Amino acid sequence: MRIRLCLAALSLAGGAGLATVSAPTATAAACTDIDVVSARGTFEPGTLGFIVGDPVYSALQKKLTGKSLSSYRVNYPADLSLTSAAQGNADLVNHVRSQAAACPNQRFILVGYSQGANVVDNSIGISSAGAVVGSPIVATIPAALEPKVSSVLLFGNPIRALGKSVTGTYQSRTIDFCAAGDPVCENGGGDTGAHLSYRANADAAAAFAATKV
């Protein structure tokens, strides 16, 4: 509840009081080399997500020199409704399918923070049912498109509090940050502020992604 209120306050304030970065312009149609698909956290403001998506996209632009990038903000409520994560799951998979059809040489970097990590988990076949703001899987990226996903970048992933993680096909392409004490991803964690700290991991995430392109 405290994290939900913190994110709601951040949304209302437009992120006031925190370090700012230039927000990327989300685009979905261009046949770029890499499409960065970002699922924001619950009530998170920003273009792709103020805490994670925006700084990660900026870091990727610096790390992936020589590659053209586009970005897509997953279209879902990112609220506490029971179907929120499921709607994001469906939209993410639909986006990847349509982009892959329109741009056969394009690859994808999937980014998910908090509830957005649930969205990404579901989309790659790891159920977030039972996790905070999770849902059963409603769609998965088709096996034929799986090689097009170059990396998966997760932050404050709620399934980790259940003792779960990304396994199988995507495991070697996934980096999953859980700040010490973050109660969303650490069972028994008690540091609410830790869940809002992932901006600090943007460069490390981009560096990991650069090794997978």
GROMACS .gro file of C-alpha atoms in nm, residues 1-9 42-43 113-114 181-185 191-196:
model
   24
    1MET     CA    1   0.000   0.000   0.000
    2ARG     CA    2   0.281   0.242   0.087
    3ILE     CA    3   0.450   0.173  -0.246
    4ARG     CA    4   0.122   0.227  -0.431
    5LEU     CA    5   0.077   0.562  -0.256
    6CYS     CA    6   0.436   0.663  -0.328
    7LEU     CA    7   0.393   0.592  -0.698
    8ALA     CA    8   0.057   0.768  -0.705
    9ALA     CA    9   0.214   1.075  -0.544
   42THR     CA   10   0.174   0.058  -1.116
   43PHE     CA   11   0.076   0.427  -1.141
  113TYR     CA   12   0.927  -0.270  -1.380
  114SER     CA   13   0.712  -0.387  -1.088
  181GLY     CA   14   1.479  -0.489   0.112
  182ASP     CA   15   1.236  -0.424  -0.173
  183PRO     CA   16   0.912  -0.576  -0.039
  184VAL     CA   17   0.771  -0.627  -0.390
  185CYS     CA   18   1.043  -0.865  -0.505
  191ASP     CA   19   1.232  -0.102   0.263
  192THR     CA   20   0.962   0.069   0.060
  193GLY     CA   21   1.211   0.319  -0.079
  194ALA     CA   22   1.412   0.035  -0.232
  195HIS     CA   23   1.130  -0.024  -0.480
  196LEU     CA   24   1.174   0.329  -0.612
   0.00000   0.00000   0.00000
